[in-house]
Coordinates of C-alpha atoms and ligand atoms in Angstrom, one line a residue:
M1 CA 112.1 150.5 114.4
G2 CA 108.9 149.6 112.4
D3 CA 105.6 148.7 114.2
L4 CA 104.2 145.3 114.7
I5 CA 100.5 145.3 113.4
A6 CA 98.2 142.8 114.8
Y7 CA 94.7 141.9 113.5
Y8 CA 92.1 140.7 116.0
Y9 CA 88.5 139.5 115.6
F10 CA 86.5 140.3 118.7
K11 CA 83.0 140.5 120.2
P12 CA 82.7 143.1 122.8
R13 CA 80.8 142.5 126.1
E14 CA 77.1 143.7 125.9
D15 CA 77.8 146.8 127.9
T16 CA 81.1 147.8 126.1
T17 CA 81.5 149.7 122.9
P18 CA 83.5 148.1 120.0
S19 CA 86.1 150.9 120.4
R20 CA 86.4 150.7 124.2
A21 CA 86.8 146.8 123.8
A22 CA 89.7 147.4 121.2
E23 CA 91.3 150.0 123.3
A24 CA 91.3 147.6 126.1
I25 CA 93.4 145.1 124.0
C26 CA 95.8 148.0 123.1
E27 CA 96.2 149.2 126.7
E28 CA 96.6 145.7 128.1
E29 CA 99.3 144.7 125.7
T30 CA 101.2 147.9 125.8
T31 CA 101.4 150.5 128.6
G32 CA 98.0 150.6 130.3
T33 CA 95.8 148.6 132.8
W34 CA 92.3 148.8 134.1
T35 CA 92.6 152.2 135.8
G36 CA 94.7 155.3 135.6
I37 CA 98.0 155.2 137.6
S38 CA 100.2 157.8 139.3
T39 CA 103.4 156.2 138.1
R40 CA 102.9 156.9 134.4
Q41 CA 105.7 159.1 133.1
S42 CA 105.0 161.3 129.8
Y43 CA 108.0 159.6 128.0
I44 CA 106.1 156.3 127.9
K45 CA 103.6 157.6 125.4
R46 CA 105.8 156.4 122.5
L47 CA 105.1 153.0 123.6
D48 CA 101.4 153.3 123.5
G49 CA 99.5 150.9 121.4
V50 CA 97.1 152.5 118.8
V51 CA 93.9 151.2 117.5
D52 CA 94.3 152.0 113.6
E53 CA 90.8 150.6 112.4
I54 CA 87.9 148.7 113.7
K55 CA 85.5 147.3 111.1
P56 CA 82.3 145.1 111.5
E57 CA 83.0 141.4 110.7
K58 CA 80.4 138.6 111.0
E59 CA 79.0 138.6 114.5
G60 CA 81.7 140.9 115.7
Y61 CA 84.5 143.3 114.5
I62 CA 88.1 143.1 113.2
A63 CA 90.5 145.5 115.1
T64 CA 93.8 146.6 113.4
I65 CA 96.2 147.4 116.4
R66 CA 99.6 148.9 116.0
Y67 CA 102.3 147.9 118.6
P68 CA 105.3 150.0 118.6
G69 CA 108.3 147.8 117.6
E70 CA 110.3 149.0 120.6
I71 CA 108.2 147.2 123.1
F72 CA 109.4 144.0 121.7
E73 CA 112.7 142.4 122.6
S74 CA 113.9 141.5 119.0
G75 CA 114.5 137.9 118.7
N76 CA 112.5 136.7 121.6
I77 CA 109.4 134.9 120.3
A78 CA 108.3 134.2 123.8
Q79 CA 108.2 137.9 124.6
Y80 CA 106.4 138.6 121.2
L81 CA 103.7 136.1 122.2
S82 CA 103.1 137.6 125.7
V83 CA 102.3 140.8 123.8
I84 CA 100.3 139.7 120.8
A85 CA 98.7 136.7 122.5
G86 CA 98.8 137.5 126.2
N87 CA 96.5 138.8 128.9
L88 CA 94.1 140.0 126.2
F89 CA 92.3 136.9 125.8
G90 CA 91.0 136.9 129.5
L91 CA 89.7 140.6 129.4
K92 CA 86.3 140.9 130.7
S93 CA 85.3 143.7 128.2
L94 CA 85.6 141.0 125.4
N95 CA 83.2 138.0 125.0
A96 CA 85.4 136.6 122.4
V97 CA 88.8 137.6 120.8
R98 CA 90.9 135.9 118.2
L99 CA 94.4 136.6 116.9
L100 CA 93.9 136.5 113.3
D101 CA 97.4 137.5 111.7
I102 CA 100.4 139.7 112.4
N103 CA 102.6 141.9 110.0
I104 CA 106.1 141.8 111.7
P105 CA 108.6 144.6 110.8
E106 CA 111.9 143.4 109.6
E107 CA 113.7 144.7 112.7
L108 CA 111.8 142.0 114.6
V109 CA 112.7 139.1 112.2
P110 CA 116.5 138.7 113.2
F111 CA 116.0 134.9 112.8
K112 CA 117.5 132.7 110.2
G113 CA 114.4 130.7 109.3
P114 CA 114.6 127.2 107.8
K115 CA 118.1 125.7 106.9
F116 CA 116.6 123.8 104.1
G117 CA 113.0 124.9 103.2
I118 CA 110.9 123.5 100.6
T119 CA 114.0 123.7 97.8
G120 CA 116.4 122.1 100.2
V121 CA 114.0 119.2 101.2
R122 CA 113.1 118.5 97.5
R123 CA 116.8 118.5 96.9
L124 CA 117.4 115.6 99.5
I125 CA 114.4 113.6 97.8
G126 CA 115.2 114.6 94.3
T127 CA 112.0 116.2 93.2
T128 CA 111.3 119.6 91.8
K129 CA 107.5 120.0 91.5
R130 CA 105.4 117.2 92.7
P131 CA 103.7 116.7 96.1
H132 CA 105.8 114.7 98.5
V133 CA 104.1 111.5 100.1
G134 CA 104.6 111.0 103.5
T135 CA 103.3 108.6 106.3
I136 CA 103.1 108.3 110.0
I137 CA 104.0 105.1 111.6
K138 CA 100.7 103.6 113.0
P139 CA 99.7 102.4 115.6
K140 CA 100.8 105.6 116.8
V141 CA 102.6 104.1 119.8
G142 CA 103.2 100.5 121.0
L143 CA 105.2 98.7 118.2
T144 CA 108.6 97.6 119.0
P145 CA 111.6 99.1 117.4
A146 CA 111.9 96.1 115.0
D147 CA 108.2 96.3 114.1
T148 CA 108.4 99.9 113.7
A149 CA 111.3 99.5 111.2
A150 CA 109.4 96.6 109.4
V151 CA 106.4 99.2 108.7
A152 CA 108.8 101.8 107.6
Y153 CA 110.6 99.5 105.2
E154 CA 107.2 98.6 103.6
A155 CA 106.1 102.3 103.2
A156 CA 109.6 103.0 101.6
L157 CA 109.2 100.2 99.2
G158 CA 105.8 101.6 98.3
G159 CA 107.3 104.8 97.5
V160 CA 106.9 107.3 100.2
D161 CA 109.2 110.3 100.5
L162 CA 108.8 110.6 104.3
I163 CA 108.2 108.7 107.3
K164 CA 107.6 110.2 110.7
D165 CA 107.0 109.1 114.2
D166 CA 103.6 110.1 115.4
E167 CA 103.3 113.2 117.8
T168 CA 103.0 111.1 121.0
L169 CA 105.9 108.6 120.3
T170 CA 109.2 109.9 121.6
N171 CA 111.7 107.8 123.9
Q172 CA 109.2 105.4 125.8
Q173 CA 110.5 102.0 127.2
F174 CA 108.6 100.0 124.8
C175 CA 110.3 101.7 121.9
P176 CA 113.4 103.3 122.9
L177 CA 114.4 106.2 120.4
H178 CA 118.0 105.2 119.7
E179 CA 117.0 101.6 119.0
R180 CA 114.0 102.5 116.8
L181 CA 115.9 105.0 114.8
Q182 CA 119.0 102.7 114.1
K183 CA 116.6 100.0 113.1
V184 CA 114.5 102.2 110.9
M185 CA 117.6 103.7 109.2
D186 CA 118.9 100.3 108.4
K187 CA 115.6 99.3 106.8
L188 CA 115.6 102.5 104.8
D189 CA 119.0 101.8 103.6
S190 CA 117.9 98.3 102.5
A191 CA 114.9 99.9 100.8
R192 CA 117.0 102.4 98.9
S193 CA 119.3 100.0 97.6
E194 CA 116.2 98.2 96.1
T195 CA 114.4 101.3 94.9
G196 CA 117.2 103.8 94.4
H197 CA 114.8 106.2 96.2
M198 CA 115.9 108.5 99.2
V199 CA 113.5 108.4 102.1
L200 CA 113.4 110.7 105.1
Y201 CA 112.7 109.6 108.7
A202 CA 111.6 112.3 111.1
V203 CA 112.4 110.9 114.4
N204 CA 110.5 112.6 117.2
V205 CA 112.9 114.2 119.7
T206 CA 110.5 116.2 121.4
T207 CA 111.8 117.0 124.9
R208 CA 112.7 119.9 127.3
P209 CA 114.4 122.8 125.5
D210 CA 117.7 122.5 127.5
K211 CA 117.9 118.9 126.2
I212 CA 116.6 119.0 122.7
V213 CA 119.8 120.0 121.0
E214 CA 121.8 117.2 122.6
A215 CA 118.8 114.9 121.7
G216 CA 119.1 116.0 118.0
Q217 CA 122.8 115.9 118.0
K218 CA 122.8 112.2 119.3
A219 CA 120.0 111.1 116.7
I220 CA 122.1 112.5 113.8
E221 CA 125.2 110.5 115.2
L222 CA 123.0 107.5 114.9
G223 CA 122.0 108.2 111.4
A224 CA 118.9 110.5 111.6
N225 CA 118.4 112.4 108.2
M226 CA 115.3 114.6 109.6
L227 CA 114.3 115.5 113.2
M228 CA 110.7 116.1 114.3
V229 CA 109.6 118.3 117.1
D230 CA 106.0 119.0 118.5
V231 CA 106.3 122.7 118.7
F232 CA 103.2 123.7 120.9
T233 CA 104.0 121.0 123.5
A234 CA 107.8 121.5 123.5
G235 CA 107.7 125.2 123.0
F236 CA 108.9 127.6 120.4
G237 CA 112.3 127.9 122.2
A238 CA 112.9 124.1 121.7
V239 CA 112.4 124.3 118.1
Q240 CA 114.6 127.5 117.6
A241 CA 117.4 126.0 119.8
L242 CA 117.4 123.1 117.6
A243 CA 117.2 124.9 114.3
E244 CA 119.5 127.6 115.1
D245 CA 122.3 125.0 116.3
H246 CA 125.0 124.6 113.6
S247 CA 125.5 121.1 114.6
I248 CA 121.9 120.2 113.4
K249 CA 122.4 119.5 109.7
V250 CA 119.1 117.9 108.8
P251 CA 115.7 119.4 108.1
I252 CA 113.2 119.8 111.0
H253 CA 109.6 118.6 110.7
V254 CA 107.3 120.5 113.0
H255 CA 104.2 118.8 114.2
R256 CA 101.5 121.2 115.8
T257 CA 99.6 118.9 118.1
M258 CA 97.6 120.8 120.7
H259 CA 97.1 123.6 118.2
A260 CA 93.3 122.9 118.0
A261 CA 93.1 124.2 121.7
F262 CA 93.6 127.7 120.4
T263 CA 93.1 127.6 116.6
R264 CA 89.7 125.8 116.1
N265 CA 87.3 128.3 117.5
P266 CA 86.8 130.9 114.8
E267 CA 85.7 133.4 117.3
H268 CA 88.3 132.8 120.2
G269 CA 91.9 132.0 120.3
I270 CA 94.7 132.2 117.9
A271 CA 94.6 131.4 114.3
M272 CA 97.2 129.3 112.7
R273 CA 98.7 131.8 110.5
P274 CA 100.6 134.1 112.9
L275 CA 101.9 130.8 114.4
A276 CA 102.9 129.5 111.1
R277 CA 104.7 132.9 110.5
L278 CA 106.5 132.2 113.8
V279 CA 107.4 128.7 113.2
R280 CA 108.8 129.7 109.8
M281 CA 111.0 132.4 111.5
I282 CA 112.5 130.0 114.0
G283 CA 113.4 127.6 111.3
G284 CA 110.9 125.0 110.9
D285 CA 111.6 123.3 107.5
Q286 CA 108.1 121.5 107.4
L287 CA 104.9 122.5 109.4
H288 CA 101.5 120.8 109.7
T289 CA 98.9 123.3 108.6
G290 CA 95.7 121.0 107.9
T291 CA 93.9 119.7 105.0
A292 CA 91.3 120.9 102.6
G293 CA 89.0 117.9 103.5
G294 CA 90.4 115.4 106.0
K295 CA 89.2 114.2 109.4
M296 CA 90.4 117.4 111.4
S297 CA 88.1 120.2 111.9
H298 CA 89.3 122.9 109.7
I299 CA 88.5 126.2 108.0
S300 CA 89.8 125.3 104.6
E301 CA 90.0 128.8 103.1
E302 CA 92.2 129.7 106.0
V303 CA 94.7 126.5 105.3
V304 CA 95.2 128.2 101.7
A305 CA 96.3 131.5 103.3
D306 CA 98.1 129.7 106.0
N307 CA 100.4 127.9 103.5
E308 CA 100.8 131.1 101.8
A309 CA 102.4 132.4 105.0
L310 CA 104.8 129.6 104.9
K311 CA 105.6 130.1 101.2
G312 CA 105.3 133.8 100.4
S313 CA 108.3 136.3 100.2
F314 CA 109.4 137.0 104.0
Y315 CA 112.6 138.9 104.3
G316 CA 114.5 136.5 102.5
L317 CA 113.8 133.5 104.7
K318 CA 113.5 130.1 103.1
Q319 CA 110.0 128.6 102.5
T320 CA 108.5 126.1 105.0
F321 CA 107.0 123.1 103.6
P322 CA 103.3 122.7 104.4
V323 CA 102.2 119.3 105.6
V324 CA 98.8 118.2 104.8
S325 CA 97.7 115.6 107.2
G326 CA 94.7 114.1 109.1
G327 CA 92.4 111.5 107.7
L328 CA 93.9 111.6 104.4
H329 CA 93.7 108.7 101.7
P330 CA 94.2 108.4 98.1
G331 CA 90.5 109.5 97.2
L332 CA 91.0 112.9 98.9
V333 CA 94.3 113.6 97.1
P334 CA 92.9 115.4 94.0
N335 CA 90.9 117.9 96.1
E336 CA 93.8 118.5 98.2
I337 CA 96.2 119.3 95.4
K338 CA 93.5 121.4 93.6
T339 CA 92.9 123.5 96.7
L340 CA 96.5 123.7 98.2
G341 CA 98.7 123.2 95.1
T342 CA 101.8 120.9 94.6
D343 CA 104.2 122.5 97.1
I344 CA 102.8 120.3 99.9
V345 CA 103.6 117.0 101.8
L346 CA 100.6 114.9 101.6
Q347 CA 101.0 112.9 104.7
A348 CA 98.7 109.7 105.4
G349 CA 98.7 107.2 108.5
G350 CA 95.6 105.2 108.4
G351 CA 95.3 106.1 104.8
I352 CA 98.4 104.0 104.0
H353 CA 98.3 101.4 106.7
G354 CA 94.7 100.7 106.5
H355 CA 95.0 99.8 102.7
P356 CA 93.4 96.2 102.4
D357 CA 96.8 95.0 100.7
G358 CA 98.9 96.5 103.4
T359 CA 101.4 99.5 103.8
A360 CA 103.5 99.2 100.5
A361 CA 100.3 99.0 98.5
G362 CA 99.0 101.9 100.5
A363 CA 101.8 104.0 99.7
R364 CA 101.7 103.0 96.1
A365 CA 98.0 104.0 95.9
M366 CA 99.0 107.5 97.4
R367 CA 101.6 107.9 94.8
Q368 CA 99.3 106.8 92.0
A369 CA 96.5 109.2 93.3
V370 CA 99.2 112.0 93.2
D371 CA 100.4 110.9 89.5
A372 CA 96.8 110.8 88.3
T373 CA 96.1 114.2 89.6
L374 CA 99.3 115.7 88.0
E375 CA 98.3 113.9 84.7
S376 CA 94.7 115.3 85.0
I377 CA 93.3 111.9 84.8
P378 CA 90.1 111.1 87.1
L379 CA 91.1 108.6 89.8
H380 CA 88.5 106.1 88.9
E381 CA 89.9 105.9 85.3
Y382 CA 93.5 105.9 86.5
A383 CA 92.6 103.0 88.8
H384 CA 91.7 100.8 85.7
D385 CA 95.2 99.9 85.4
H386 CA 96.6 100.9 89.0
Y387 CA 95.5 98.0 91.3
E388 CA 96.4 99.4 94.5
L389 CA 94.6 102.5 93.8
E390 CA 91.6 100.7 92.6
R391 CA 91.6 98.8 96.0
A392 CA 91.9 102.0 97.9
L393 CA 89.0 103.7 96.0
K394 CA 87.0 100.6 96.8
Q395 CA 87.6 100.8 100.3
W396 CA 87.5 104.7 101.1
G397 CA 85.8 106.1 97.8
V398 CA 87.0 109.2 96.1
R399 CA 86.1 112.0 98.5
R400 CA 84.7 112.0 102.0
Ligands
CAP501 C1 97.3 111.8 111.2 C2 98.0 112.3 112.3 C3 98.5 113.7 112.7 C4 97.4 114.6 112.3 C5 97.8 115.8 112.9 C6 97.2 111.8 113.6 O1 97.0 110.3 111.2 O2 99.3 111.4 112.5 O3 99.1 113.8 113.9 O4 97.1 114.7 111.0 O5 96.8 116.9 112.5 O6 97.8 111.4 114.6 O7 96.0 112.1 113.5 P1 96.0 109.8 110.2 P2 97.3 118.2 111.7 O8 96.6 110.3 108.6 O9 95.8 108.5 110.4 O10 94.7 110.4 110.2 O11 98.0 117.8 110.8 O12 96.0 119.0 111.5 O13 98.1 119.0 113.0
MG502 MG1 99.6 111.8 114.5

């Protein structure tokens, strides 16, 4: 059984040496505690963690810690997290500690990964290379089912590939999920008969783990062609239950709301990368990983590597589509593609519905910005004969 290697940035407490601090992480997450104990048996030594390396980094250090594979229950993500991201964050001997990344041995990846992955989602839409363009229904909550469907219809006419519920919209009384879903799918069918273009609608089935498969099955029965789950509020187990169920034959869009509670601070918490690896393992077909220049705080060089964790080779698992979202508008598209490549879903809510000529025009402007970028034509030049893009650039400029 291979070992799991974890990388932590940390700052020792003033009265603690770096090696003592790193040892404290190791002990706490494997076989130790704060003091010697009489109950330890010699055979347990094989389960002791090991500090492989400590090196200075910025205001602190990076420790490479080797966890014996045997301390993990293969396939139990919750237990993995209890080790690699458990009590250690509260240790007094550390002033700050951040889990940066993990190398997982194949024996600890008994998962099937995404059912569709990038290739499968592209096949549904009929693309091979270009970035997908998505929108989020806005206002994020409050619209009736009929008005939600009307917004979706306009976005589809404008050329989006994906429409999603916002992360806080599920099955509230003002917009019951089944009614919303049926109305949106009817409108997307109408749009498709006019445009010939397939559009995915990620309906947000976020709910408790013991009910989410049933919620997904019911949504598919009503015509859903994609499901959405908020992984950090619903739990990894909810996403895994949905993704691994054979009856769920549509892709799963994974939103990461709440992530910034632990990913944002560059000195303390959990970086997005190890979390992205776990979401890919349990079967997320698409996952938000941030923008190069949008509204959310981000460490953009991390986003590039986070997306690589979703797309790089990983024991034969399919790739997860990185979703670029948060304050995006057409003027930001070139920089996103330049920084993050074309295997991305560019998702804009306000950047489409806030267009001066409405949602369909906003969607067209996003598609035009993508086309201009792929043809290496500066946006302002391309806008000369693309009215919707011209209007968007006038409103928001080319780069924030
Ligand atoms: C974007 C969004 C997404 C955020 C999530 C929002 O809307 O719908 O949830 O992008 O951030 O609610 O803010 P706008 P991340 O396009 O109108 O900003 O992708 O970093 O998880
Ligand atoms: Mg949102």
